[in-house]
Structure formats: C-alpha cells, structure tokens
Amino acid sequence: MSERVLFSVNHPAQVHLFKYAARELEAEGFETLVAAREKEMTVDLLSAEGLDYVTLTTESDGLVELTAELAKRERRLYNLAREFDPSVIVARLAPPAVHVATALGCRNLVYMDTILRPRTVRLLYHGLTLPFVDDICSPPGMDFHVPFGQSHTVGFQELAYLHPDRFKPDPERLRAHGVNPDATYTVVRLAGWDAYHDIGEKGLDAATRSQLVEQLCDRGEVYITCEGDLPSEYDRHQLAVPPHLVHDLLYFADLYIGDSQTMPTEAALLGTPAIRINSVVGDNDMHNFLELEERELLYSYTDGTAAIDRADSLLSDDDAERWERERKRLLAQQRDVTEHMVELIRTGGND
C-alpha cells in the first residue's frame, strides 16, 4: 500500500506553498489529499491546480467565531485523517494539524515564517503548538524551540512555488484574459487584517488608499486584489486574471504596492519593484523583509505618503534590468523549497 500525505490548507497562499510537493509526491506513487479551509479563493485555486481536497470549514469573523471555527476544524481534521490514515500531515504551524498528528500517531511537518503579535498571542499560540511539532521549517533568525522535534532553516518559503525551476511566467496567459504584459501597470493588494496574528495591526486607511490608486492610474493600469470584498469604488480595477495566474500578473507588472505580508515578498522574488505599507514595519521586522530591503528589491513603510512618493519614483526608474540582476543574485543563494519539502517527507525529517 502506498504512503499517504495529508496537506492542511487554511489560506490561498498555502495552496501555492504545497501544490508542487503534492504533485511530485503523487508522481512518485504517494496518495495525497488536501484538507481545506474556505477562505477567499482557496477552493478555486485547489480546483484550478487539480488537487484532491475536502473542505472542512469556512472563514469566520470575530475572535469568538474564529475560536469556534478552530475547534470545529480540529475535530473535522481528526475525523478526515483517521479515515485517510496519512503517514505525515503537512501544514503551516497551527493547532489542528499538530494536535491531530499527535493524536493519531503520525508525523507532522510544519512551516512558519510569521512573527505573531502581540506577545500574549505568540506565547499562547506557541504553547498550543510547538510541544507537538515533529519538524518545523522557518527562516533564519526565527528560532522555534520544539521540545520533541527538529528545526530546519528555509530562507523564503515562497520559493516553494516561485523558484525558477517551478514557475515559468507566460505573457500569453495574461493576454488571454485581456492584460497587456507590455503595458505599464501596477498590482495593488489590500489585506483584511482580521487574522489572529494581525491583532493590533493595520494596513492602508481609506484616504491613503484612494490617493494611492488615483496617482497610480495616472501612470497606467491598476489591478487590485483584495482580501474580502473589493470596495465598490474600485470595481473597474477588479483583478483581471483568475487567481491561479496572479504570479504571472506580478512578474510582468511594473510595480507592486499594498499592505499585505506575503505578496510583496512574492513580487520582489519575481524581480518586480515592491512596496509594503502597514503598521508591522519596524526595527523588529522579519528576516525576509530585511534581506529584500537590503538588496533594494523591497521598500517598507508605515507612512502612506512616503510610500506613494516611492511608488512614483520607481515608476519613473528606467533601469528595469537592475531588478532582474539582483533577483538572480538572490536566487543563486536559495534552495528549491519544494525539493527540500519532498525530501523531508520522504526521509522522515532527516535532511
């Protein structure tokens, strides 16, 4: 009987994180299944990628509702895993995945690249998860103490799907959806800021957002991707391509700007000038942002006005080749995260 791997996916970005590993394992004879949380376009992405999945819960709003959903997801994940009988559960660090793996006696492999704020949330979350972790992969500088497991260093988890060996941008995919990859355009991301790790933090306010979009429109097309419902005043900027092609859109963009945490890293790794605006920016920022800023592939701000000024200067920059040169230098020092992930699954965590 073939080995089975269960992936737990709670966010659209996690579909990308695990999709190539699932495909590679299937090609090697493993059975794979995705336990999904319905959030934004997660289910649409799973369908577009052709991955087998079961939906466990739907995104909830509010602390009480989120807590109830977490408990429901853990119960349903337990029932699904008991039936599927995996040898390993692969997930982002979260209570359901590590608890269920421990309860069923199978191994877990988890990924984490987020600093949780405030400190009380971090201590609670780590207390509920880290004692149950078998293998955790995280960037340099994020030292997770796993009492009974192993820690592995992975620089940019986005390279599980954006490494050049995995992602091949195709301008024709954009043209098929009415986007001219040769024209000047900007991609804007508006995050929701309602997740447990966003407590006390914020992104773009409405006034800055309106000023930003207005100025960007003077320079070319603007495509907005939004966590939740897109504000009605931006209907004409609705994302023009299906969600699974967003990285093609980012690759050929002249600029990315937004208040999310994942997409600016994706843009920078694709060689697209990236600007990040939110209250998380500061002296204790995460490794991936600091390294990208040092290489001038990414600019981070708490002040919207300064970010808008930077956007204007970047769109006036005619040295587009610099971004690609610096991107190549960075990628030459990074590993293929999917290759490493599959090796950890195959070898029981011994890399």
mmCIF file of C-alpha atoms in Angstrom:
data_model
loop_
_atom_site.group_PDB
_atom_site.id
_atom_site.type_symbol
_atom_site.label_atom_id
_atom_site.label_comp_id
_atom_site.label_asym_id
_atom_site.label_seq_id
_atom_site.Cartn_x
_atom_site.Cartn_y
_atom_site.Cartn_z
ATOM 1 C CA MET A 1 0.000 0.000 0.000
ATOM 2 C CA SER A 2 1.340 3.466 -0.928
ATOM 3 C CA GLU A 3 2.178 6.088 1.661
ATOM 4 C CA ARG A 4 -0.328 8.874 2.209
ATOM 5 C CA VAL A 5 0.311 12.569 2.820
ATOM 6 C CA LEU A 6 -2.378 14.928 4.115
ATOM 7 C CA PHE A 7 -1.899 18.656 3.487
ATOM 8 C CA SER A 8 -3.806 21.135 5.654
ATOM 9 C CA VAL A 9 -4.523 24.422 3.852
ATOM 10 C CA ASN A 10 -6.104 27.419 5.618
ATOM 11 C CA HIS A 11 -5.230 30.271 3.223
ATOM 12 C CA PRO A 12 -4.809 30.730 -0.555
ATOM 13 C CA ALA A 13 -1.044 31.240 -0.176
ATOM 14 C CA GLN A 14 -0.775 27.759 1.339
ATOM 15 C CA VAL A 15 -2.185 26.211 -1.832
ATOM 16 C CA HIS A 16 0.839 27.601 -3.658
ATOM 17 C CA LEU A 17 3.178 26.559 -0.843
ATOM 18 C CA PHE A 18 2.206 22.883 -1.083
ATOM 19 C CA LYS A 19 0.942 22.336 -4.645
ATOM 20 C CA TYR A 20 4.214 21.283 -6.285
ATOM 21 C CA ALA A 21 5.109 18.952 -3.428
ATOM 22 C CA ALA A 22 1.704 17.265 -3.729
ATOM 23 C CA ARG A 23 2.155 16.786 -7.472
ATOM 24 C CA GLU A 24 5.697 15.460 -7.128
ATOM 25 C CA LEU A 25 4.695 13.012 -4.410
ATOM 26 C CA GLU A 26 1.775 11.764 -6.491
ATOM 27 C CA ALA A 27 4.153 11.191 -9.415
ATOM 28 C CA GLU A 28 6.268 9.054 -7.080
ATOM 29 C CA GLY A 29 3.282 6.936 -6.073
ATOM 30 C CA PHE A 30 2.186 8.649 -2.852
ATOM 31 C CA GLU A 31 -1.505 9.303 -2.207
ATOM 32 C CA THR A 32 -2.224 12.932 -1.304
ATOM 33 C CA LEU A 33 -5.254 14.812 -0.032
ATOM 34 C CA VAL A 34 -5.807 18.449 0.964
ATOM 35 C CA ALA A 35 -7.922 19.416 3.979
ATOM 36 C CA ALA A 36 -9.086 22.928 3.062
ATOM 37 C CA ARG A 37 -10.481 25.960 4.802
ATOM 38 C CA GLU A 38 -12.707 28.020 2.526
ATOM 39 C CA LYS A 39 -11.124 31.495 2.589
ATOM 40 C CA GLU A 40 -11.106 33.902 -0.358
ATOM 41 C CA MET A 41 -10.195 31.879 -3.458
ATOM 42 C CA THR A 42 -8.644 28.853 -1.696
ATOM 43 C CA VAL A 43 -11.098 26.336 -3.130
ATOM 44 C CA ASP A 44 -10.914 27.910 -6.599
ATOM 45 C CA LEU A 45 -7.125 27.596 -6.528
ATOM 46 C CA LEU A 46 -7.269 23.953 -5.431
ATOM 47 C CA SER A 47 -9.654 23.188 -8.286
ATOM 48 C CA ALA A 48 -7.536 25.100 -10.816
ATOM 49 C CA GLU A 49 -4.430 23.201 -9.682
ATOM 50 C CA GLY A 50 -6.223 19.859 -9.955
ATOM 51 C CA LEU A 51 -5.604 18.853 -6.322
ATOM 52 C CA ASP A 52 -7.894 16.487 -4.445
ATOM 53 C CA TYR A 53 -9.401 18.283 -1.469
ATOM 54 C CA VAL A 54 -12.080 18.176 1.211
ATOM 55 C CA THR A 55 -13.468 21.425 2.658
ATOM 56 C CA LEU A 56 -13.560 21.354 6.459
ATOM 57 C CA THR A 57 -14.689 24.860 7.472
ATOM 58 C CA THR A 58 -15.408 28.332 6.113
ATOM 59 C CA GLU A 59 -13.629 31.501 7.222
ATOM 60 C CA SER A 60 -15.205 33.177 10.268
ATOM 61 C CA ASP A 61 -15.123 36.772 11.545
ATOM 62 C CA GLY A 62 -14.527 37.853 15.127
ATOM 63 C CA LEU A 63 -12.486 36.291 17.910
ATOM 64 C CA VAL A 64 -15.307 34.154 19.322
ATOM 65 C CA GLU A 65 -16.306 32.890 15.887
ATOM 66 C CA LEU A 66 -12.674 32.186 14.934
ATOM 67 C CA THR A 67 -12.157 30.195 18.139
ATOM 68 C CA ALA A 68 -15.271 28.137 17.441
ATOM 69 C CA GLU A 69 -14.133 27.556 13.867
ATOM 70 C CA LEU A 70 -10.710 26.436 15.052
ATOM 71 C CA ALA A 71 -12.276 23.832 17.324
ATOM 72 C CA LYS A 72 -14.560 22.632 14.531
ATOM 73 C CA ARG A 73 -11.655 22.412 12.095
ATOM 74 C CA GLU A 74 -9.601 20.363 14.538
ATOM 75 C CA ARG A 75 -12.473 17.918 15.077
ATOM 76 C CA ARG A 76 -13.155 17.536 11.368
ATOM 77 C CA LEU A 77 -9.467 17.230 10.528
ATOM 78 C CA TYR A 78 -9.198 14.435 13.093
ATOM 79 C CA ASN A 79 -12.101 12.556 11.504
ATOM 80 C CA LEU A 80 -10.716 13.033 7.991
ATOM 81 C CA ALA A 81 -7.192 12.000 8.987
ATOM 82 C CA ARG A 82 -8.414 8.940 10.855
ATOM 83 C CA GLU A 83 -10.185 7.822 7.672
ATOM 84 C CA PHE A 84 -7.349 8.781 5.279
ATOM 85 C CA ASP A 85 -4.631 7.331 7.555
ATOM 86 C CA PRO A 86 -1.672 9.546 6.500
ATOM 87 C CA SER A 87 1.936 8.841 7.385
ATOM 88 C CA VAL A 88 2.541 12.603 7.657
ATOM 89 C CA ILE A 89 0.442 15.770 7.923
ATOM 90 C CA VAL A 90 1.973 18.841 6.247
ATOM 91 C CA ALA A 91 0.724 22.309 7.201
ATOM 92 C CA ARG A 92 1.502 25.805 8.308
ATOM 93 C CA LEU A 93 2.015 25.878 12.072
ATOM 94 C CA ALA A 94 -1.485 25.592 13.595
ATOM 95 C CA PRO A 95 -3.082 23.705 16.500
ATOM 96 C CA PRO A 96 -5.335 21.377 14.449
ATOM 97 C CA ALA A 97 -2.539 19.891 12.308
ATOM 98 C CA VAL A 98 -0.083 19.179 15.124
ATOM 99 C CA HIS A 99 -2.754 18.018 17.587
ATOM 100 C CA VAL A 100 -4.351 15.615 15.112
ATOM 101 C CA ALA A 101 -0.988 14.192 14.021
ATOM 102 C CA THR A 102 -0.046 13.570 17.648
ATOM 103 C CA ALA A 103 -3.407 12.012 18.487
ATOM 104 C CA LEU A 104 -3.194 9.623 15.525
ATOM 105 C CA GLY A 105 0.498 8.804 15.923
ATOM 106 C CA CYS A 106 1.585 10.129 12.523
ATOM 107 C CA ARG A 107 4.336 12.639 11.851
ATOM 108 C CA ASN A 108 3.789 16.341 11.186
ATOM 109 C CA LEU A 109 5.875 18.725 9.087
ATOM 110 C CA VAL A 110 5.029 22.404 9.567
ATOM 111 C CA TYR A 111 6.140 25.729 8.089
ATOM 112 C CA MET A 112 6.210 29.103 9.817
ATOM 113 C CA ASP A 113 7.562 32.493 8.731
ATOM 114 C CA THR A 114 5.350 34.881 10.706
ATOM 115 C CA ILE A 115 6.106 36.719 13.953
ATOM 116 C CA LEU A 116 2.910 36.704 15.972
ATOM 117 C CA ARG A 117 1.897 39.922 17.718
ATOM 118 C CA PRO A 118 1.136 40.810 20.464
ATOM 119 C CA ARG A 119 3.413 38.805 22.754
ATOM 120 C CA THR A 120 0.495 37.229 24.661
ATOM 121 C CA VAL A 121 -0.925 35.836 21.417
ATOM 122 C CA ARG A 122 2.500 34.499 20.442
ATOM 123 C CA LEU A 123 3.061 32.764 23.802
ATOM 124 C CA LEU A 124 -0.402 31.202 23.761
ATOM 125 C CA TYR A 125 -0.138 30.033 20.174
ATOM 126 C CA HIS A 126 3.347 28.606 20.584
ATOM 127 C CA GLY A 127 2.317 26.875 23.783
ATOM 128 C CA LEU A 128 -0.549 25.190 21.946
ATOM 129 C CA THR A 129 1.587 24.060 19.023
ATOM 130 C CA LEU A 130 5.361 23.777 19.479
ATOM 131 C CA PRO A 131 5.330 20.921 22.051
ATOM 132 C CA PHE A 132 3.549 18.784 19.424
ATOM 133 C CA VAL A 133 5.794 19.616 16.433
ATOM 134 C CA ASP A 134 7.926 16.909 14.800
ATOM 135 C CA ASP A 135 9.614 19.060 12.130
ATOM 136 C CA ILE A 136 9.384 22.822 11.640
ATOM 137 C CA CYS A 137 10.816 24.864 8.756
ATOM 138 C CA SER A 138 11.378 28.589 9.271
ATOM 139 C CA PRO A 139 13.623 31.433 8.046
ATOM 140 C CA PRO A 140 16.963 32.330 9.645
ATOM 141 C CA GLY A 141 16.547 34.191 12.903
ATOM 142 C CA MET A 142 13.224 32.587 13.806
ATOM 143 C CA ASP A 143 14.361 30.086 16.403
ATOM 144 C CA PHE A 144 11.410 27.969 17.428
ATOM 145 C CA HIS A 145 12.012 25.712 20.406
ATOM 146 C CA VAL A 146 10.402 22.381 19.599
ATOM 147 C CA PRO A 147 10.973 20.143 22.640
ATOM 148 C CA PHE A 148 10.500 16.832 20.842
ATOM 149 C CA GLY A 149 11.167 17.758 17.215
ATOM 150 C CA GLN A 150 13.651 19.207 14.758
ATOM 151 C CA SER A 151 14.086 22.698 13.299
ATOM 152 C CA HIS A 152 15.110 23.267 9.675
ATOM 153 C CA THR A 153 16.129 26.583 8.108
ATOM 154 C CA VAL A 154 14.311 27.686 4.945
ATOM 155 C CA GLY A 155 15.005 31.211 3.711
ATOM 156 C CA PHE A 156 11.999 32.160 1.575
ATOM 157 C CA GLN A 157 9.061 29.768 1.739
ATOM 158 C CA GLU A 158 7.624 31.468 -1.351
ATOM 159 C CA LEU A 159 10.369 29.720 -3.327
ATOM 160 C CA ALA A 160 8.346 26.518 -2.980
ATOM 161 C CA TYR A 161 6.389 27.870 -5.960
ATOM 162 C CA LEU A 162 8.367 30.846 -7.316
ATOM 163 C CA HIS A 163 11.746 29.163 -7.711
ATOM 164 C CA PRO A 164 12.733 29.320 -11.412
ATOM 165 C CA ASP A 165 12.654 25.516 -11.562
ATOM 166 C CA ARG A 166 8.951 25.672 -10.644
ATOM 167 C CA PHE A 167 7.489 28.894 -12.030
ATOM 168 C CA LYS A 168 7.724 29.842 -15.706
ATOM 169 C CA PRO A 169 5.980 33.171 -16.450
ATOM 170 C CA ASP A 170 3.954 33.232 -19.642
ATOM 171 C CA PRO A 171 2.753 36.537 -21.171
ATOM 172 C CA GLU A 172 0.216 34.703 -23.327
ATOM 173 C CA ARG A 173 -1.677 33.594 -20.204
ATOM 174 C CA LEU A 174 -2.213 37.274 -19.407
ATOM 175 C CA ARG A 175 -3.178 38.249 -22.945
ATOM 176 C CA ALA A 176 -5.842 35.525 -22.887
ATOM 177 C CA HIS A 177 -7.520 37.484 -20.084
ATOM 178 C CA GLY A 178 -7.194 40.941 -21.584
ATOM 179 C CA VAL A 179 -3.983 42.056 -19.860
ATOM 180 C CA ASN A 180 -1.198 43.502 -21.992
ATOM 181 C CA PRO A 181 2.072 42.383 -20.330
ATOM 182 C CA ASP A 182 4.000 45.011 -22.290
ATOM 183 C CA ALA A 183 1.905 47.922 -20.989
ATOM 184 C CA THR A 184 2.657 49.816 -17.768
ATOM 185 C CA TYR A 185 0.585 48.511 -14.888
ATOM 186 C CA THR A 186 0.616 48.223 -11.097
ATOM 187 C CA VAL A 187 -0.747 45.475 -8.866
ATOM 188 C CA VAL A 188 -2.284 46.622 -5.570
ATOM 189 C CA ARG A 189 -3.066 44.239 -2.696
ATOM 190 C CA LEU A 190 -5.495 45.142 0.108
ATOM 191 C CA ALA A 191 -5.263 42.755 3.076
ATOM 192 C CA GLY A 192 -8.065 42.089 5.552
ATOM 193 C CA TRP A 193 -6.114 42.492 8.829
ATOM 194 C CA ASP A 194 -8.559 40.301 10.738
ATOM 195 C CA ALA A 195 -6.473 37.160 11.315
ATOM 196 C CA TYR A 196 -5.323 36.107 14.788
ATOM 197 C CA HIS A 197 -1.755 37.194 14.003
ATOM 198 C CA ASP A 198 -2.955 40.672 12.919
ATOM 199 C CA ILE A 199 -4.366 41.707 16.304
ATOM 200 C CA GLY A 200 -3.429 45.324 16.992
ATOM 201 C CA GLU A 201 -2.030 45.893 13.491
ATOM 202 C CA LYS A 202 -3.423 47.747 10.477
ATOM 203 C CA GLY A 203 -2.840 48.406 6.821
ATOM 204 C CA LEU A 204 -3.838 51.170 4.425
ATOM 205 C CA ASP A 205 -6.545 53.580 5.592
ATOM 206 C CA ALA A 206 -9.292 54.594 3.155
ATOM 207 C CA ALA A 207 -7.905 58.081 2.448
ATOM 208 C CA THR A 208 -4.375 56.887 1.668
ATOM 209 C CA ARG A 209 -5.767 54.044 -0.418
ATOM 210 C CA SER A 210 -7.821 56.459 -2.547
ATOM 211 C CA GLN A 211 -4.872 58.797 -3.048
ATOM 212 C CA LEU A 212 -2.628 55.892 -3.974
ATOM 213 C CA VAL A 213 -4.988 54.442 -6.582
ATOM 214 C CA GLU A 214 -5.693 57.862 -8.073
ATOM 215 C CA GLN A 215 -1.990 58.606 -8.569
ATOM 216 C CA LEU A 216 -1.207 55.159 -9.915
ATOM 217 C CA CYS A 217 -3.971 55.499 -12.513
ATOM 218 C CA ASP A 218 -2.077 58.451 -13.987
ATOM 219 C CA ARG A 219 0.811 56.090 -14.770
ATOM 220 C CA GLY A 220 -1.026 53.135 -16.266
ATOM 221 C CA GLU A 221 -3.477 50.345 -15.489
ATOM 222 C CA VAL A 222 -4.125 49.380 -11.865
ATOM 223 C CA TYR A 223 -5.248 45.875 -10.865
ATOM 224 C CA ILE A 224 -6.443 45.387 -7.296
ATOM 225 C CA THR A 225 -6.558 42.093 -5.441
ATOM 226 C CA CYS A 226 -8.464 42.276 -2.177
ATOM 227 C CA GLU A 227 -8.891 40.049 0.870
ATOM 228 C CA GLY A 228 -12.671 40.101 1.199
ATOM 229 C CA ASP A 229 -14.992 42.241 -0.915
ATOM 230 C CA LEU A 230 -13.421 44.861 -3.145
ATOM 231 C CA PRO A 231 -14.715 48.357 -2.252
ATOM 232 C CA SER A 232 -17.291 49.332 -4.883
ATOM 233 C CA GLU A 233 -15.379 52.454 -5.941
ATOM 234 C CA TYR A 234 -12.648 50.189 -7.313
ATOM 235 C CA ASP A 235 -14.851 47.927 -9.411
ATOM 236 C CA ARG A 236 -13.075 48.894 -12.630
ATOM 237 C CA HIS A 237 -9.762 47.748 -11.081
ATOM 238 C CA GLN A 238 -11.026 44.259 -10.290
ATOM 239 C CA LEU A 239 -8.342 41.599 -10.792
ATOM 240 C CA ALA A 240 -8.386 40.781 -14.488
ATOM 241 C CA VAL A 241 -6.977 37.257 -14.301
ATOM 242 C CA PRO A 242 -8.081 34.136 -12.398
ATOM 243 C CA PRO A 243 -6.365 33.677 -9.019
ATOM 244 C CA HIS A 244 -4.011 30.931 -10.182
ATOM 245 C CA LEU A 245 -2.409 33.377 -12.665
ATOM 246 C CA VAL A 246 -1.661 36.135 -10.149
ATOM 247 C CA HIS A 247 2.074 35.375 -10.221
ATOM 248 C CA ASP A 248 2.163 35.901 -13.983
ATOM 249 C CA LEU A 249 0.473 39.237 -13.340
ATOM 250 C CA LEU A 250 3.050 40.114 -10.664
ATOM 251 C CA TYR A 251 6.008 39.059 -12.809
ATOM 252 C CA PHE A 252 5.141 41.359 -15.735
ATOM 253 C CA ALA A 253 3.973 44.257 -13.516
ATOM 254 C CA ASP A 254 5.986 47.475 -13.340
ATOM 255 C CA LEU A 255 5.226 47.831 -9.627
ATOM 256 C CA TYR A 256 3.558 46.088 -6.705
ATOM 257 C CA ILE A 257 2.246 48.077 -3.736
ATOM 258 C CA GLY A 258 -0.002 47.030 -0.878
ATOM 259 C CA ASP A 259 -0.431 46.334 2.827
ATOM 260 C CA SER A 260 -0.206 42.533 2.840
ATOM 261 C CA GLN A 261 2.751 40.491 4.083
ATOM 262 C CA THR A 262 3.103 37.679 1.524
ATOM 263 C CA MET A 263 2.555 39.369 -1.834
ATOM 264 C CA PRO A 264 5.368 41.967 -1.532
ATOM 265 C CA THR A 265 7.819 39.122 -0.959
ATOM 266 C CA GLU A 266 6.408 37.291 -3.984
ATOM 267 C CA ALA A 267 6.747 40.388 -6.158
ATOM 268 C CA ALA A 268 10.329 41.014 -5.042
ATOM 269 C CA LEU A 269 11.316 37.400 -5.669
ATOM 270 C CA LEU A 270 9.895 37.773 -9.179
ATOM 271 C CA GLY A 271 12.021 40.856 -9.817
ATOM 272 C CA THR A 272 9.144 43.349 -9.630
ATOM 273 C CA PRO A 273 9.713 46.524 -7.560
ATOM 274 C CA ALA A 274 7.684 46.054 -4.362
ATOM 275 C CA ILE A 275 6.356 48.457 -1.734
ATOM 276 C CA ARG A 276 4.841 47.300 1.549
ATOM 277 C CA ILE A 277 2.769 49.590 3.789
ATOM 278 C CA ASN A 278 1.488 48.532 7.213
ATOM 279 C CA SER A 279 1.992 49.005 10.951
ATOM 280 C CA VAL A 280 4.091 45.832 11.289
ATOM 281 C CA VAL A 281 7.029 47.547 9.572
ATOM 282 C CA GLY A 282 9.754 48.441 12.057
ATOM 283 C CA ASP A 283 13.056 47.621 13.713
ATOM 284 C CA ASN A 284 11.947 44.088 14.606
ATOM 285 C CA ASP A 285 10.804 43.225 11.105
ATOM 286 C CA MET A 286 11.096 39.674 9.788
ATOM 287 C CA HIS A 287 14.154 38.261 8.053
ATOM 288 C CA ASN A 288 12.647 38.031 4.572
ATOM 289 C CA PHE A 289 11.696 41.717 4.514
ATOM 290 C CA LEU A 290 15.037 42.861 5.913
ATOM 291 C CA GLU A 291 17.031 40.881 3.345
ATOM 292 C CA LEU A 292 14.902 42.070 0.442
ATOM 293 C CA GLU A 293 15.176 45.670 1.653
ATOM 294 C CA GLU A 294 18.950 45.343 1.933
ATOM 295 C CA ARG A 295 19.028 44.248 -1.696
ATOM 296 C CA GLU A 296 16.657 47.095 -2.645
ATOM 297 C CA LEU A 297 14.102 44.681 -4.075
ATOM 298 C CA LEU A 298 11.524 45.785 -1.497
ATOM 299 C CA TYR A 299 10.666 49.028 0.305
ATOM 300 C CA SER A 300 8.663 49.003 3.557
ATOM 301 C CA TYR A 301 6.802 51.933 5.106
ATOM 302 C CA THR A 302 4.386 52.761 7.891
ATOM 303 C CA ASP A 303 3.719 56.135 6.303
ATOM 304 C CA GLY A 304 1.435 56.110 3.277
ATOM 305 C CA THR A 305 2.666 59.421 1.873
ATOM 306 C CA ALA A 306 6.284 58.242 1.787
ATOM 307 C CA ALA A 307 5.162 55.007 0.109
ATOM 308 C CA ILE A 308 3.258 56.900 -2.578
ATOM 309 C CA ASP A 309 6.314 59.075 -3.262
ATOM 310 C CA ARG A 310 8.457 55.932 -3.588
ATOM 311 C CA ALA A 311 5.916 54.415 -5.998
ATOM 312 C CA ASP A 312 6.153 57.490 -8.190
ATOM 313 C CA SER A 313 9.961 57.336 -8.274
ATOM 314 C CA LEU A 314 10.023 53.604 -9.035
ATOM 315 C CA LEU A 315 7.605 54.003 -11.929
ATOM 316 C CA SER A 316 9.962 56.671 -13.311
ATOM 317 C CA ASP A 317 13.003 54.402 -12.988
ATOM 318 C CA ASP A 318 14.197 53.282 -16.426
ATOM 319 C CA ASP A 319 16.774 50.760 -15.127
ATOM 320 C CA ALA A 320 14.429 47.772 -15.179
ATOM 321 C CA GLU A 321 17.292 45.334 -15.700
ATOM 322 C CA ARG A 322 18.690 46.112 -12.238
ATOM 323 C CA TRP A 323 15.785 44.324 -10.580
ATOM 324 C CA GLU A 324 16.313 41.175 -12.605
ATOM 325 C CA ARG A 325 20.075 41.184 -11.924
ATOM 326 C CA GLU A 326 19.566 41.487 -8.175
ATOM 327 C CA ARG A 327 16.830 38.866 -8.238
ATOM 328 C CA LYS A 328 19.171 36.391 -9.944
ATOM 329 C CA ARG A 329 21.911 37.061 -7.391
ATOM 330 C CA LEU A 330 19.469 36.354 -4.575
ATOM 331 C CA LEU A 331 18.040 33.196 -6.129
ATOM 332 C CA ALA A 332 21.526 31.795 -6.723
ATOM 333 C CA GLN A 333 21.875 31.626 -2.919
ATOM 334 C CA GLN A 334 18.488 29.999 -2.223
ATOM 335 C CA ARG A 335 17.274 26.425 -2.280
ATOM 336 C CA ASP A 336 14.256 24.975 -4.060
ATOM 337 C CA VAL A 337 11.873 24.764 -1.083
ATOM 338 C CA THR A 338 9.635 22.167 -2.724
ATOM 339 C CA GLU A 339 12.606 19.867 -3.331
ATOM 340 C CA HIS A 340 13.565 20.209 0.340
ATOM 341 C CA MET A 341 9.945 19.650 1.452
ATOM 342 C CA VAL A 342 9.602 16.450 -0.539
ATOM 343 C CA GLU A 343 12.926 15.213 0.816
ATOM 344 C CA LEU A 344 11.769 15.844 4.405
ATOM 345 C CA ILE A 345 8.543 13.927 3.718
ATOM 346 C CA ARG A 346 10.418 11.032 2.123
ATOM 347 C CA THR A 347 13.135 10.738 4.762
ATOM 348 C CA GLY A 348 11.143 11.284 7.935
ATOM 349 C CA GLY A 349 12.609 14.708 8.648
ATOM 350 C CA ASN A 350 16.280 13.863 8.174
ATOM 351 C CA ASP A 351 17.828 16.324 5.736
#
